mmCIF file of C-alpha atoms in Angstrom:
data_model
loop_
_atom_site.group_PDB
_atom_site.id
_atom_site.type_symbol
_atom_site.label_atom_id
_atom_site.label_comp_id
_atom_site.label_asym_id
_atom_site.label_seq_id
_atom_site.Cartn_x
_atom_site.Cartn_y
_atom_site.Cartn_z
ATOM 1 C CA MET A 424 0.000 0.000 0.000
ATOM 2 C CA PHE A 425 2.883 2.371 0.728
ATOM 3 C CA GLN A 426 5.864 3.127 -1.472
ATOM 4 C CA SER A 427 7.018 6.274 0.323
ATOM 5 C CA PHE A 428 7.799 7.510 3.827
ATOM 6 C CA LEU A 429 7.682 11.027 5.194
ATOM 7 C CA ILE A 430 10.433 11.513 7.781
ATOM 8 C CA LYS A 431 9.644 13.916 10.603
ATOM 9 C CA TYR A 432 12.263 15.601 12.761
ATOM 10 C CA ALA A 433 11.936 17.724 15.880
ATOM 11 C CA GLU A 434 14.944 19.684 17.199
ATOM 12 C CA ILE A 435 16.426 20.098 13.741
ATOM 13 C CA GLY A 436 13.515 22.353 12.885
ATOM 14 C CA ILE A 437 14.712 25.087 15.268
ATOM 15 C CA LYS A 438 18.266 25.291 13.935
ATOM 16 C CA GLY A 439 17.621 28.399 11.826
ATOM 17 C CA LYS A 440 20.114 29.093 9.066
ATOM 18 C CA ASN A 441 22.140 26.013 10.036
ATOM 19 C CA ARG A 442 19.211 23.641 9.627
ATOM 20 C CA PHE A 443 20.410 22.391 6.245
ATOM 21 C CA ILE A 444 23.588 21.028 7.883
ATOM 22 C CA PHE A 445 21.536 18.824 10.192
ATOM 23 C CA GLU A 446 19.106 17.842 7.422
ATOM 24 C CA ASP A 447 21.971 16.798 5.154
ATOM 25 C CA ALA A 448 23.507 14.741 7.959
ATOM 26 C CA LEU A 449 20.160 13.064 8.608
ATOM 27 C CA VAL A 450 19.795 12.211 4.917
ATOM 28 C CA ARG A 451 23.280 10.657 4.883
ATOM 29 C CA HIS A 452 22.494 8.477 7.895
ATOM 30 C CA ILE A 453 19.185 7.347 6.415
ATOM 31 C CA VAL A 454 20.931 6.375 3.184
ATOM 32 C CA ARG A 455 23.624 4.480 5.107
ATOM 33 C CA THR A 456 21.110 2.642 7.259
ATOM 34 C CA LEU A 457 18.850 1.616 4.373
ATOM 35 C CA LYS A 458 21.765 -0.046 2.578
ATOM 36 C CA LYS A 459 21.200 -2.979 4.964
ATOM 37 C CA VAL A 460 17.543 -3.360 3.908
ATOM 38 C CA ASP A 461 16.266 -5.289 0.903
ATOM 39 C CA GLY A 462 14.995 -2.876 -1.713
ATOM 40 C CA THR A 463 15.933 0.186 -3.747
ATOM 41 C CA PHE A 464 15.572 3.515 -1.973
ATOM 42 C CA LYS A 465 15.918 7.189 -2.820
ATOM 43 C CA VAL A 466 16.142 9.778 -0.039
ATOM 44 C CA THR A 467 15.334 13.398 -0.866
ATOM 45 C CA LYS A 468 14.857 16.795 0.762
ATOM 46 C CA GLU A 469 11.844 18.681 -0.521
ATOM 47 C CA MET A 470 10.603 22.010 0.860
ATOM 48 C CA GLY A 471 11.828 21.354 4.389
ATOM 49 C CA ARG A 472 10.687 17.733 4.292
ATOM 50 C CA ILE A 473 12.645 14.502 4.004
ATOM 51 C CA PHE A 474 11.169 11.632 2.007
ATOM 52 C CA VAL A 475 12.207 8.044 1.453
ATOM 53 C CA PHE A 476 10.990 6.721 -1.912
ATOM 54 C CA THR A 477 11.083 3.047 -2.849
ATOM 55 C CA GLU A 478 11.250 1.333 -6.201
ATOM 56 C CA GLY A 479 9.709 -2.065 -6.790
ATOM 57 C CA ASP A 480 9.578 -4.706 -4.086
ATOM 58 C CA PHE A 481 11.126 -3.898 -0.727
ATOM 59 C CA ASP A 482 11.098 -5.064 2.881
ATOM 60 C CA TYR A 483 8.452 -2.808 4.448
ATOM 61 C CA GLU A 484 8.915 -3.958 8.061
ATOM 62 C CA GLY A 485 12.689 -3.971 7.663
ATOM 63 C CA THR A 486 12.572 -0.404 6.373
ATOM 64 C CA ILE A 487 10.572 0.754 9.392
ATOM 65 C CA GLU A 488 12.896 -1.020 11.833
ATOM 66 C CA ALA A 489 15.970 0.457 10.160
ATOM 67 C CA LEU A 490 14.575 3.999 10.242
ATOM 68 C CA LYS A 491 13.774 3.569 13.948
ATOM 69 C CA THR A 492 17.537 3.379 14.621
ATOM 70 C CA VAL A 493 18.437 6.704 12.969
ATOM 71 C CA PHE A 494 18.999 9.488 15.490
ATOM 72 C CA GLY A 495 17.303 12.704 14.405
ATOM 73 C CA ILE A 496 14.091 11.033 13.243
ATOM 74 C CA SER A 497 11.135 11.831 15.494
ATOM 75 C CA GLY A 498 8.476 10.162 13.368
ATOM 76 C CA ILE A 499 8.127 7.847 10.373
ATOM 77 C CA CYS A 500 4.967 8.286 8.299
ATOM 78 C CA PRO A 501 4.070 5.732 5.609
ATOM 79 C CA VAL A 502 2.579 8.094 3.032
ATOM 80 C CA GLN A 503 0.598 7.923 -0.189
ATOM 81 C CA ILE A 504 1.524 10.620 -2.700
ATOM 82 C CA LEU A 505 -1.033 11.784 -5.270
ATOM 83 C CA GLU A 506 -0.874 14.062 -8.246
ATOM 84 C CA ASP A 507 -3.397 16.889 -7.986
ATOM 85 C CA GLU A 508 -6.089 15.710 -10.375
ATOM 86 C CA GLY A 509 -9.014 17.456 -8.739
ATOM 87 C CA PHE A 510 -11.093 17.003 -5.619
ATOM 88 C CA GLU A 511 -12.993 13.947 -6.871
ATOM 89 C CA HIS A 512 -9.744 12.085 -7.383
ATOM 90 C CA LEU A 513 -8.585 13.121 -3.907
ATOM 91 C CA SER A 514 -11.904 12.085 -2.339
ATOM 92 C CA ALA A 515 -11.729 8.633 -3.877
ATOM 93 C CA ALA A 516 -8.125 8.203 -2.742
ATOM 94 C CA VAL A 517 -8.939 9.217 0.838
ATOM 95 C CA ALA A 518 -11.932 6.846 0.952
ATOM 96 C CA ASP A 519 -9.837 3.957 -0.378
ATOM 97 C CA TYR A 520 -7.047 4.774 2.080
ATOM 98 C CA MET A 521 -9.326 4.726 5.127
ATOM 99 C CA LYS A 522 -11.082 1.532 4.053
ATOM 100 C CA ALA A 523 -7.760 -0.218 3.468
ATOM 101 C CA MET A 524 -6.221 0.982 6.730
ATOM 102 C CA TYR A 525 -9.106 0.602 9.131
ATOM 103 C CA GLY A 526 -11.591 -1.756 7.477
ATOM 104 C CA ASP A 527 -14.425 -2.444 9.919
ATOM 105 C CA GLU A 528 -12.655 -1.138 13.044
ATOM 106 C CA LYS A 529 -14.813 0.930 15.393
ATOM 107 C CA LYS A 530 -12.708 4.060 15.769
ATOM 108 C CA THR A 531 -12.958 7.827 15.794
ATOM 109 C CA PHE A 532 -11.173 10.109 13.350
ATOM 110 C CA LYS A 533 -10.405 13.690 12.483
ATOM 111 C CA VAL A 534 -9.286 15.092 9.138
ATOM 112 C CA ALA A 535 -6.243 17.328 9.558
ATOM 113 C CA ALA A 536 -5.791 19.140 6.235
ATOM 114 C CA ARG A 537 -2.839 21.418 5.536
ATOM 115 C CA ARG A 538 -3.063 23.639 2.484
ATOM 116 C CA ALA A 539 0.439 24.838 1.654
ATOM 117 C CA ASN A 540 -0.586 25.317 -1.985
ATOM 118 C CA LYS A 541 -2.790 28.422 -1.673
ATOM 119 C CA LYS A 542 -3.974 28.009 -5.273
ATOM 120 C CA TYR A 543 -5.945 24.914 -4.341
ATOM 121 C CA PRO A 544 -9.666 25.781 -4.738
ATOM 122 C CA LEU A 545 -10.741 24.542 -1.279
ATOM 123 C CA ASP A 546 -9.350 26.107 1.868
ATOM 124 C CA THR A 547 -8.298 24.122 4.943
ATOM 125 C CA MET A 548 -11.677 24.248 6.669
ATOM 126 C CA GLU A 549 -13.499 23.180 3.517
ATOM 127 C CA LEU A 550 -11.106 20.284 2.974
ATOM 128 C CA ASN A 551 -11.638 19.093 6.549
ATOM 129 C CA MET A 552 -15.419 19.202 6.219
ATOM 130 C CA GLU A 553 -15.707 17.732 2.731
ATOM 131 C CA LEU A 554 -13.227 14.910 3.292
ATOM 132 C CA GLY A 555 -14.796 14.154 6.675
ATOM 133 C CA GLY A 556 -18.088 13.604 4.911
ATOM 134 C CA VAL A 557 -16.422 11.393 2.303
ATOM 135 C CA ILE A 558 -14.916 9.206 5.034
ATOM 136 C CA LEU A 559 -18.229 8.898 6.910
ATOM 137 C CA ASP A 560 -19.957 7.762 3.719
ATOM 138 C CA ALA A 561 -17.211 5.281 2.835
ATOM 139 C CA CYS A 562 -16.577 3.942 6.348
ATOM 140 C CA PRO A 563 -19.779 3.803 8.426
ATOM 141 C CA ASN A 564 -17.804 2.086 11.186
ATOM 142 C CA LEU A 565 -15.901 5.346 11.840
ATOM 143 C CA THR A 566 -17.170 8.369 13.732
ATOM 144 C CA VAL A 567 -15.883 11.924 14.080
ATOM 145 C CA ASP A 568 -14.110 13.197 17.195
ATOM 146 C CA VAL A 569 -12.357 16.509 16.697
ATOM 147 C CA HIS A 570 -10.955 16.663 20.245
ATOM 148 C CA ASN A 571 -9.381 13.269 20.943
ATOM 149 C CA PRO A 572 -9.634 11.045 17.860
ATOM 150 C CA ASP A 573 -8.098 7.616 17.433
ATOM 151 C CA ILE A 574 -7.063 8.517 13.890
ATOM 152 C CA TYR A 575 -5.662 11.758 12.484
ATOM 153 C CA MET A 576 -6.163 11.584 8.734
ATOM 154 C CA THR A 577 -3.567 14.059 7.528
ATOM 155 C CA VAL A 578 -3.954 15.535 4.040
ATOM 156 C CA GLU A 579 -1.151 17.865 2.961
ATOM 157 C CA VAL A 580 -1.789 19.834 -0.206
ATOM 158 C CA ARG A 581 1.524 20.979 -1.637
ATOM 159 C CA ASP A 582 2.924 20.596 -5.143
ATOM 160 C CA LYS A 583 1.473 17.103 -4.763
ATOM 161 C CA ILE A 584 -0.972 15.721 -2.186
ATOM 162 C CA TYR A 585 0.272 13.605 0.708
ATOM 163 C CA LEU A 586 -1.963 11.251 2.700
ATOM 164 C CA TYR A 587 -0.979 9.632 5.997
ATOM 165 C CA SER A 588 -2.560 8.700 9.311
ATOM 166 C CA GLU A 589 0.213 6.839 11.093
ATOM 167 C CA ILE A 590 3.257 8.346 12.782
ATOM 168 C CA ILE A 591 5.646 5.641 13.964
ATOM 169 C CA PRO A 592 7.929 7.027 16.692
ATOM 170 C CA GLY A 593 11.596 7.373 15.807
ATOM 171 C CA PRO A 594 14.455 7.547 18.317
ATOM 172 C CA GLY A 595 14.590 11.352 18.305
ATOM 173 C CA GLY A 596 17.781 13.192 19.118
ATOM 174 C CA MET A 597 20.231 14.692 16.646
ATOM 175 C CA PRO A 598 22.009 13.187 13.625
ATOM 176 C CA VAL A 599 25.253 11.466 14.604
ATOM 177 C CA GLY A 600 28.346 13.542 13.892
ATOM 178 C CA THR A 601 26.704 16.962 14.165
ATOM 179 C CA ASN A 602 28.066 17.491 17.691
ATOM 180 C CA GLY A 603 31.662 16.298 17.500
ATOM 181 C CA SER A 604 33.079 12.966 18.653
ATOM 182 C CA ALA A 605 33.899 11.208 21.908
ATOM 183 C CA MET A 606 35.721 8.131 23.181
ATOM 184 C CA LEU A 607 33.604 5.588 25.073
ATOM 185 C CA LEU A 608 35.151 3.374 27.765
ATOM 186 C CA LEU A 609 33.278 0.207 26.823
ATOM 187 C CA SER A 610 33.166 -2.816 29.118
ATOM 188 C CA GLY A 611 31.133 -5.996 29.003
ATOM 189 C CA GLY A 612 28.605 -4.630 31.500
ATOM 190 C CA ILE A 613 25.154 -3.144 31.161
ATOM 191 C CA ASP A 614 25.942 0.533 31.737
ATOM 192 C CA SER A 615 28.582 1.573 29.204
ATOM 193 C CA PRO A 616 26.675 0.500 26.055
ATOM 194 C CA VAL A 617 23.699 2.518 27.314
ATOM 195 C CA ALA A 618 25.983 5.516 27.908
ATOM 196 C CA GLY A 619 27.301 5.244 24.363
ATOM 197 C CA TYR A 620 23.773 5.118 22.980
ATOM 198 C CA MET A 621 22.651 8.116 25.040
ATOM 199 C CA VAL A 622 25.499 10.444 24.130
ATOM 200 C CA SER A 623 25.343 9.410 20.474
ATOM 201 C CA LYS A 624 21.644 10.323 20.484
ATOM 202 C CA ARG A 625 22.762 13.904 21.065
ATOM 203 C CA GLY A 626 24.641 13.888 17.760
ATOM 204 C CA VAL A 627 28.044 12.743 19.044
ATOM 205 C CA ARG A 628 30.025 10.240 16.966
ATOM 206 C CA ILE A 629 31.721 7.653 19.171
ATOM 207 C CA ASP A 630 34.686 5.336 19.119
ATOM 208 C CA ALA A 631 35.486 3.012 22.007
ATOM 209 C CA VAL A 632 38.244 1.609 24.221
ATOM 210 C CA TYR A 633 38.065 -1.833 25.818
ATOM 211 C CA PHE A 634 40.607 -3.016 28.423
ATOM 212 C CA HIS A 635 41.404 -6.688 27.960
ATOM 213 C CA ALA A 636 43.356 -8.726 30.548
ATOM 214 C CA PRO A 637 44.455 -12.087 29.154
ATOM 215 C CA PRO A 638 44.789 -14.749 30.487
ATOM 216 C CA TYR A 639 42.545 -13.542 33.312
ATOM 217 C CA THR A 640 39.848 -12.696 30.800
ATOM 218 C CA SER A 641 39.018 -14.982 27.909
ATOM 219 C CA GLU A 642 38.652 -14.376 24.204
ATOM 220 C CA ARG A 643 34.933 -14.905 24.740
ATOM 221 C CA ALA A 644 34.925 -11.886 27.054
ATOM 222 C CA LYS A 645 36.587 -9.876 24.302
ATOM 223 C CA GLN A 646 34.099 -11.144 21.723
ATOM 224 C CA LYS A 647 31.264 -10.161 24.051
ATOM 225 C CA VAL A 648 32.488 -6.557 23.990
ATOM 226 C CA VAL A 649 32.879 -6.654 20.201
ATOM 227 C CA ASP A 650 29.277 -7.879 19.988
ATOM 228 C CA LEU A 651 28.135 -5.059 22.272
ATOM 229 C CA ALA A 652 29.948 -2.558 20.064
ATOM 230 C CA LYS A 653 28.100 -3.990 17.045
ATOM 231 C CA GLU A 654 24.767 -3.591 18.812
ATOM 232 C CA VAL A 655 25.523 0.004 19.747
ATOM 233 C CA ALA A 656 26.803 0.689 16.207
ATOM 234 C CA VAL A 657 23.324 -0.085 14.855
ATOM 235 C CA TYR A 658 22.418 3.362 16.202
ATOM 236 C CA THR A 659 25.729 5.212 16.182
ATOM 237 C CA GLY A 660 27.219 4.105 12.899
ATOM 238 C CA PRO A 661 30.686 2.502 12.576
ATOM 239 C CA ILE A 662 32.831 2.355 15.721
ATOM 240 C CA ARG A 663 36.601 1.964 15.978
ATOM 241 C CA LEU A 664 37.102 -0.300 18.983
ATOM 242 C CA HIS A 665 40.547 -0.018 20.618
ATOM 243 C CA VAL A 666 41.361 -3.262 22.475
ATOM 244 C CA VAL A 667 44.074 -2.511 25.033
ATOM 245 C CA ASN A 668 46.104 -5.298 26.673
ATOM 246 C CA PHE A 669 45.866 -4.124 30.274
ATOM 247 C CA THR A 670 47.183 -7.205 32.105
ATOM 248 C CA ASP A 671 50.690 -6.026 32.959
ATOM 249 C CA ILE A 672 49.461 -2.646 34.198
ATOM 250 C CA GLN A 673 46.905 -4.347 36.434
ATOM 251 C CA LEU A 674 49.485 -6.755 37.810
ATOM 252 C CA ALA A 675 51.857 -3.897 38.609
ATOM 253 C CA ILE A 676 49.102 -2.006 40.423
ATOM 254 C CA TYR A 677 48.144 -5.187 42.299
ATOM 255 C CA GLU A 678 51.737 -5.804 43.397
ATOM 256 C CA LYS A 679 52.794 -2.274 44.321
ATOM 257 C CA CYS A 680 49.693 -0.338 45.458
ATOM 258 C CA PRO A 681 47.375 -0.675 48.479
ATOM 259 C CA HIS A 682 44.675 -3.199 47.685
ATOM 260 C CA GLU A 683 41.811 -1.005 48.868
ATOM 261 C CA GLU A 684 42.875 1.532 46.196
ATOM 262 C CA LEU A 685 43.216 -0.947 43.320
ATOM 263 C CA THR A 686 40.024 -0.030 41.503
ATOM 264 C CA ILE A 687 40.563 3.733 41.693
ATOM 265 C CA ILE A 688 44.164 3.545 40.493
ATOM 266 C CA MET A 689 43.240 1.099 37.753
ATOM 267 C CA ARG A 690 40.416 3.411 36.593
ATOM 268 C CA ARG A 691 42.808 6.379 36.533
ATOM 269 C CA TYR A 692 45.179 4.593 34.169
ATOM 270 C CA MET A 693 42.269 3.526 32.017
ATOM 271 C CA MET A 694 41.273 7.170 31.727
ATOM 272 C CA LYS A 695 44.800 8.177 30.773
ATOM 273 C CA ILE A 696 44.935 5.559 28.025
ATOM 274 C CA ALA A 697 41.464 6.463 26.784
ATOM 275 C CA GLN A 698 42.486 10.121 26.651
ATOM 276 C CA HIS A 699 45.505 9.186 24.529
ATOM 277 C CA PHE A 700 43.280 7.553 21.917
ATOM 278 C CA ALA A 701 40.736 10.368 22.163
ATOM 279 C CA GLU A 702 43.418 12.924 21.316
ATOM 280 C CA GLU A 703 44.801 10.679 18.592
ATOM 281 C CA THR A 704 41.402 10.421 16.880
ATOM 282 C CA GLY A 705 40.215 13.979 17.487
ATOM 283 C CA ALA A 706 37.601 13.055 20.113
ATOM 284 C CA LEU A 707 36.727 15.918 22.444
ATOM 285 C CA SER A 708 35.682 13.989 25.550
ATOM 286 C CA LEU A 709 35.515 10.631 27.293
ATOM 287 C CA ILE A 710 32.258 8.771 27.949
ATOM 288 C CA THR A 711 31.703 6.304 30.794
ATOM 289 C CA GLY A 712 28.695 4.402 32.106
ATOM 290 C CA GLU A 713 29.154 5.378 35.737
ATOM 291 C CA SER A 714 26.199 6.228 37.995
ATOM 292 C CA ILE A 715 26.648 7.964 41.342
ATOM 293 C CA GLY A 716 26.900 5.514 44.223
ATOM 294 C CA GLN A 717 26.312 2.347 42.225
ATOM 295 C CA VAL A 718 29.596 0.765 43.375
ATOM 296 C CA ALA A 719 32.589 1.860 45.445
ATOM 297 C CA SER A 720 34.424 3.316 42.447
ATOM 298 C CA GLN A 721 31.411 5.485 41.608
ATOM 299 C CA THR A 722 31.031 7.539 44.777
ATOM 300 C CA MET A 723 31.501 11.276 44.423
ATOM 301 C CA HIS A 724 34.939 11.007 46.042
ATOM 302 C CA SER A 725 35.943 8.204 43.671
ATOM 303 C CA LEU A 726 34.719 10.002 40.573
ATOM 304 C CA TYR A 727 36.621 13.112 41.644
ATOM 305 C CA CYS A 728 39.856 11.124 41.910
ATOM 306 C CA THR A 729 39.213 9.360 38.612
ATOM 307 C CA ASP A 730 38.555 12.583 36.703
ATOM 308 C CA ALA A 731 41.734 14.148 38.084
ATOM 309 C CA ALA A 732 43.723 11.750 35.875
ATOM 310 C CA THR A 733 42.445 13.414 32.698
ATOM 311 C CA THR A 734 42.606 16.861 31.139
ATOM 312 C CA ILE A 735 39.608 16.519 28.810
ATOM 313 C CA PRO A 736 35.920 16.445 29.802
ATOM 314 C CA VAL A 737 34.367 13.206 31.034
ATOM 315 C CA PHE A 738 30.647 12.802 30.324
ATOM 316 C CA ARG A 739 28.492 10.277 32.180
ATOM 317 C CA PRO A 740 25.019 10.050 30.600
ATOM 318 C CA CYS A 741 23.859 7.499 33.207
ATOM 319 C CA ILE A 742 25.043 9.548 36.189
ATOM 320 C CA GLY A 743 21.596 10.176 37.694
ATOM 321 C CA MET A 744 19.935 6.905 36.672
ATOM 322 C CA ASP A 745 19.366 3.942 38.945
ATOM 323 C CA LYS A 746 20.150 0.404 37.831
ATOM 324 C CA GLU A 747 16.571 -0.432 36.933
ATOM 325 C CA GLU A 748 16.350 2.556 34.593
ATOM 326 C CA ILE A 749 19.626 1.586 32.913
ATOM 327 C CA VAL A 750 18.511 -2.031 32.516
ATOM 328 C CA THR A 751 15.210 -0.914 30.976
ATOM 329 C CA LEU A 752 17.025 1.178 28.374
ATOM 330 C CA SER A 753 19.539 -1.598 27.656
ATOM 331 C CA LYS A 754 16.637 -3.927 26.868
ATOM 332 C CA LYS A 755 15.076 -1.311 24.608
ATOM 333 C CA ILE A 756 18.238 -0.874 22.524
ATOM 334 C CA GLY A 757 19.022 -4.601 22.427
ATOM 335 C CA THR A 758 22.259 -4.795 24.447
ATOM 336 C CA TYR A 759 20.964 -6.341 27.679
ATOM 337 C CA GLU A 760 21.088 -10.029 26.708
ATOM 338 C CA THR A 761 24.695 -9.686 25.550
ATOM 339 C CA SER A 762 25.713 -7.666 28.616
ATOM 340 C CA ILE A 763 24.565 -10.371 31.041
ATOM 341 C CA LEU A 764 26.531 -13.183 29.382
ATOM 342 C CA PRO A 765 28.787 -14.724 32.074
ATOM 343 C CA PHE A 766 32.176 -13.657 30.720
ATOM 344 C CA GLU A 767 34.068 -11.386 33.110
ATOM 345 C CA ASP A 768 36.086 -8.419 31.921
ATOM 346 C CA CYS A 769 39.224 -7.024 33.529
ATOM 347 C CA CYS A 770 37.286 -4.827 35.948
ATOM 348 C CA THR A 771 35.938 -7.806 37.862
ATOM 349 C CA ILE A 772 39.163 -9.810 38.281
ATOM 350 C CA PHE A 773 41.309 -7.569 40.479
ATOM 351 C CA VAL A 774 38.651 -6.433 42.931
ATOM 352 C CA ALA A 775 39.557 -5.461 46.466
ATOM 353 C CA LYS A 776 37.612 -7.110 49.287
ATOM 354 C CA HIS A 777 37.211 -3.762 51.033
ATOM 355 C CA PRO A 778 37.600 -0.987 48.438
ATOM 356 C CA VAL A 779 37.956 2.579 49.617
ATOM 357 C CA THR A 780 34.734 4.558 49.090
ATOM 358 C CA LYS A 781 36.059 8.004 50.005
ATOM 359 C CA PRO A 782 39.516 8.129 48.457
ATOM 360 C CA VAL A 783 41.677 11.211 48.894
ATOM 361 C CA LEU A 784 43.383 12.400 45.718
ATOM 362 C CA LYS A 785 46.744 13.180 47.364
ATOM 363 C CA THR A 786 46.785 9.709 48.909
ATOM 364 C CA ILE A 787 45.991 8.074 45.551
ATOM 365 C CA GLU A 788 48.704 10.076 43.783
ATOM 366 C CA ARG A 789 51.193 9.124 46.523
ATOM 367 C CA SER A 790 50.356 5.447 46.036
ATOM 368 C CA GLU A 791 50.843 5.784 42.267
ATOM 369 C CA LYS A 792 54.436 6.915 42.842
ATOM 370 C CA LYS A 793 55.208 3.309 43.767
ATOM 371 C CA LEU A 794 54.685 2.530 40.065
ATOM 372 C CA ALA A 795 57.215 5.124 38.896
ATOM 373 C CA ASP A 796 59.917 2.632 37.937
ATOM 374 C CA VAL A 797 57.690 0.567 35.616
ATOM 375 C CA ILE A 798 54.565 2.439 34.597
ATOM 376 C CA ASP A 799 55.957 4.475 31.699
ATOM 377 C CA ASP A 800 57.219 1.364 29.910
ATOM 378 C CA LEU A 801 54.023 -0.528 30.661
ATOM 379 C CA MET A 802 51.879 2.313 29.327
ATOM 380 C CA LYS A 803 54.032 2.596 26.205
ATOM 381 C CA THR A 804 53.714 -1.134 25.531
ATOM 382 C CA ALA A 805 49.949 -1.086 26.110
ATOM 383 C CA LEU A 806 49.506 1.765 23.636
ATOM 384 C CA GLU A 807 51.768 0.227 21.001
ATOM 385 C CA THR A 808 50.116 -3.214 21.152
ATOM 386 C CA THR A 809 46.522 -1.970 21.051
ATOM 387 C CA GLU A 810 44.353 -3.745 18.500
ATOM 388 C CA VAL A 811 41.882 -1.593 16.545
ATOM 389 C CA ILE A 812 38.733 -3.359 15.357
ATOM 390 C CA HIS A 813 36.382 -1.615 12.933
ATOM 391 C CA VAL A 814 32.856 -2.478 14.007
ATOM 392 C CA GLU A 815 29.623 -1.916 12.106
ATOM 393 C CA GLY A 816 26.083 -2.580 13.267
#
């Protein structure tokens, strides 16, 4: 029934003279995403609107699901497009549309006409009234409700006439890449994939760093993180995943530093390494999945000490969320089932029995001096042996 889709956006519409930049980015992401769907598609901008046109057979459901992963889209409207061949032709098309869409369903409706083409002989009010009567005659199962209808039958009269009554919610947000780039510290847990999704929704392109600790963590743990990156990349676009061999640094910290400070010191060196790759790739900030008070390393004192190891901003999209909220979002975006697979990452191996919850920065920095004779070489080796995996959703 439908060969075209009207793409609605929200925030992009208030961007003034720069709106075309965001529209062009949205078009590019739609084109990229639809390459994975069976069918031939053409994406165009027309008079402040974005349309997806199809040719021949195509995967309708697959198209909808793909568009629902494109940040910047607020609504997806399957639309029928008519040439203006007079009101009788329009009336027949509207009647056929409503019968095909709603059959014998007992629902209420309202005609919402928009007359952008001021040369059209009927004004907006007349279109609403006349087409309402046509629908009542064609579909006796439907009744009018102008205040709270089940169905909004939208009729847009422009250079052509556009009919649609369904608006499928998109993910919202801003097109990826319109707000710079960031480096995500990605683990095998639930939180960090959600953080990557959330910051990318604001238009930020992301790459990622994963800290691997063989032989204490298995190749299956590494593959789990690669799989998570693929699931996040469905929304964010391609991700460069930096896999850092962190074993020797962890062992040195374990041997030379107080055990109650292990997690904080380990996190500080992770941040330093992540910052290196951020600067190397032009990323402007780091992203983590931390939430205040969730574990010992995420108290306000701990986060303060962790951030002191970096000189670029650290953003934490999950900072005010509780675990249940994060889990709910992880299920929505499809990362939860992978995150709960029982393969531990390096964060869970060297865990102190009684970690400090209110670390003092000067104390942490004093403890790190015990690493002075080895840490530079260990950091250099970790950076030089990092594996970069190009991941696509």
